[in-house]
Coordinates of N, CA, C and O in Angstrom, one line a residue:
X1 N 19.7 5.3 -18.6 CA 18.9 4.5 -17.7 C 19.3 4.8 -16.3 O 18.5 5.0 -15.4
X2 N 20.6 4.8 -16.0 CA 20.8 5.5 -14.5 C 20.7 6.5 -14.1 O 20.5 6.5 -12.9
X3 N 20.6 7.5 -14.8 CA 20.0 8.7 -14.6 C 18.3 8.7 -13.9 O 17.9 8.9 -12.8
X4 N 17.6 8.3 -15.2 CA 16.5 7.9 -14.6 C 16.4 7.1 -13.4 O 15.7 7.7 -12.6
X5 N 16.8 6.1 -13.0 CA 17.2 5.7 -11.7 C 17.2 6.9 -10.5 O 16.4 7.2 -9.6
X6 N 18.4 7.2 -10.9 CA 19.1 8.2 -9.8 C 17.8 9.7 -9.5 O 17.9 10.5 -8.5
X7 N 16.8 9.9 -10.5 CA 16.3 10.9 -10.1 C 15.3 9.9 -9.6 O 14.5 10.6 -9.1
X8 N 15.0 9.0 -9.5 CA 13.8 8.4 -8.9 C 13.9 7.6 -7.5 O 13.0 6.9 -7.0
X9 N 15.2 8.0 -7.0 CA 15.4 7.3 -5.5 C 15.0 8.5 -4.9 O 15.3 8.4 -3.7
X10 N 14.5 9.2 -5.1 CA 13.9 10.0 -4.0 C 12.4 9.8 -3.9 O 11.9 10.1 -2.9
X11 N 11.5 9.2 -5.0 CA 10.3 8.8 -5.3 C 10.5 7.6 -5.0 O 11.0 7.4 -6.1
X12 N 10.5 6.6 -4.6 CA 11.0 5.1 -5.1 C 9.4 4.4 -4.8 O 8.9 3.6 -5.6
X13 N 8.9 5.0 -3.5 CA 7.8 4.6 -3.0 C 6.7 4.7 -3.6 O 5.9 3.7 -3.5
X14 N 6.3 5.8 -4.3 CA 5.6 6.2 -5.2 C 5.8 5.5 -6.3 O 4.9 4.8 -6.8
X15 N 6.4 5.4 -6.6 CA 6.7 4.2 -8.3 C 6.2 2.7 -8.1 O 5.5 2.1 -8.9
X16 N 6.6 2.4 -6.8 CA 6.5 1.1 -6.5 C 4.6 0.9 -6.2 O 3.9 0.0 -6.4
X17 N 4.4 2.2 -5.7 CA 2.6 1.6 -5.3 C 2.1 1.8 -6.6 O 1.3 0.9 -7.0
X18 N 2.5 3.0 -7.4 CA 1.8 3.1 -9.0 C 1.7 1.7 -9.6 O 0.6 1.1 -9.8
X19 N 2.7 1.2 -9.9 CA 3.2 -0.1 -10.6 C 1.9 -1.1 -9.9 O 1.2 -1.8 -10.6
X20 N 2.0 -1.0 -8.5 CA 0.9 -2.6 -8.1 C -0.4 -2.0 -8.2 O -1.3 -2.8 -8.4
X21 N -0.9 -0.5 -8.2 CA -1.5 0.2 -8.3 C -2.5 -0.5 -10.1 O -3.7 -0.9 -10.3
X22 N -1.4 -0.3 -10.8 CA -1.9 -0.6 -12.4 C -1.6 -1.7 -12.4 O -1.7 -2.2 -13.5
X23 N -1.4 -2.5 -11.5 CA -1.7 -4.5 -12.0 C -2.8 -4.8 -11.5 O -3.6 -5.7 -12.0
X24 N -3.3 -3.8 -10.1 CA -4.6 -4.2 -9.6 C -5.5 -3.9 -11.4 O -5.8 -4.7 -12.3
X25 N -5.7 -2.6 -11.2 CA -6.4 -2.8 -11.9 C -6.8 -3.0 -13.6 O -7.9 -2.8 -14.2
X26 N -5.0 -3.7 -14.0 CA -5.1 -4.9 -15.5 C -6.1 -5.7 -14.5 O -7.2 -5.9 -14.8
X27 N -5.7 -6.2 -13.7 CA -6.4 -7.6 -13.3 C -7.8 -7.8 -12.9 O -8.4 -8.8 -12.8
X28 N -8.4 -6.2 -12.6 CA -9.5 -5.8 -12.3 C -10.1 -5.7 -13.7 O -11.0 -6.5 -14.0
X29 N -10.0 -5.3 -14.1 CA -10.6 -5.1 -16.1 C -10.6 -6.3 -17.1 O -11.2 -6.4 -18.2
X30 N -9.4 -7.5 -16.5 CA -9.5 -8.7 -17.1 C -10.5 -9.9 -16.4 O -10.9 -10.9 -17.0
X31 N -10.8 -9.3 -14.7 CA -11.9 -10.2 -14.2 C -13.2 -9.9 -14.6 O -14.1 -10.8 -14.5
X32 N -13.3 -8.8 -14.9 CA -15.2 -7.8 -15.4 C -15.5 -8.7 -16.2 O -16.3 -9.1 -15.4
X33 N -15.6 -9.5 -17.2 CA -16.2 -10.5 -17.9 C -16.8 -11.5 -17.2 O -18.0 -11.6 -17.0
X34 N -15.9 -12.2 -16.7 CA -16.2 -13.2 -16.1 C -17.2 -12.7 -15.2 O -18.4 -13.0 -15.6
X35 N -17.1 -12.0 -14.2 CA -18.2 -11.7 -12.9 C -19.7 -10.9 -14.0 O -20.8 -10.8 -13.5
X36 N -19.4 -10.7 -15.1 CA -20.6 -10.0 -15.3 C -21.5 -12.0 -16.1 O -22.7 -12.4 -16.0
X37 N -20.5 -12.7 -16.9 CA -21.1 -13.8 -17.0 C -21.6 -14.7 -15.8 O -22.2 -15.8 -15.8
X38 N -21.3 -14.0 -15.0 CA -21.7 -15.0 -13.5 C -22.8 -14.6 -13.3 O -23.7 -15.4 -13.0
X39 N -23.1 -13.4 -13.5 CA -24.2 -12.7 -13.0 C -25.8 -12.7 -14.0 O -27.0 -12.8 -13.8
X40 N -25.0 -12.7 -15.2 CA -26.2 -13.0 -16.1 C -26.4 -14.7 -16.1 O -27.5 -15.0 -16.6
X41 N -25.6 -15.8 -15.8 CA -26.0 -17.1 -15.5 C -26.7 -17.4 -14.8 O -27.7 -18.1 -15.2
X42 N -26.6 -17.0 -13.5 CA -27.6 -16.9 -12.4 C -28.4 -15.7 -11.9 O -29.2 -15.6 -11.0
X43 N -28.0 -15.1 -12.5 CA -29.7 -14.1 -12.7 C -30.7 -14.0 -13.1 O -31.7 -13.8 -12.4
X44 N -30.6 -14.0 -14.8 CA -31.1 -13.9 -15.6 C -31.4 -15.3 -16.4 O -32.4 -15.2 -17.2
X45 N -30.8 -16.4 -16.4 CA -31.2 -17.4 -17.2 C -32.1 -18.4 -15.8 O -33.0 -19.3 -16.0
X46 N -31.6 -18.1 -14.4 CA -32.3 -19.5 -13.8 C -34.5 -18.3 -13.6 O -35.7 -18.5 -13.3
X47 N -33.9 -17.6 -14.0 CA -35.8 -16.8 -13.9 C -36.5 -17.6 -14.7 O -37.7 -17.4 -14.9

């Protein structure tokens, strides 16, 4: 495990934006439901 560490202090920055990088978008692929049922509530059912 320190190894890996130690070769990744020279990336550190890069790791760190990947990481918030892939939460945006868990969190982006867990909200797509919801916004598409929003859209068919008030789009499509008040016609």
């Amino acid at each position: 495990m320190f190894k890996i560490l130690k070769n990744l202090k020279k990336t550190w920055a890069s790791v760190v934006a990947i990481v918030i990088l892939l939460c945006l978008q868990a969190w982006a692929d867990l909200e797509l439901p919801s916004y598409t049922s929003k859209i068919v509530d008030t789009g499509i059912v008040t016609r």
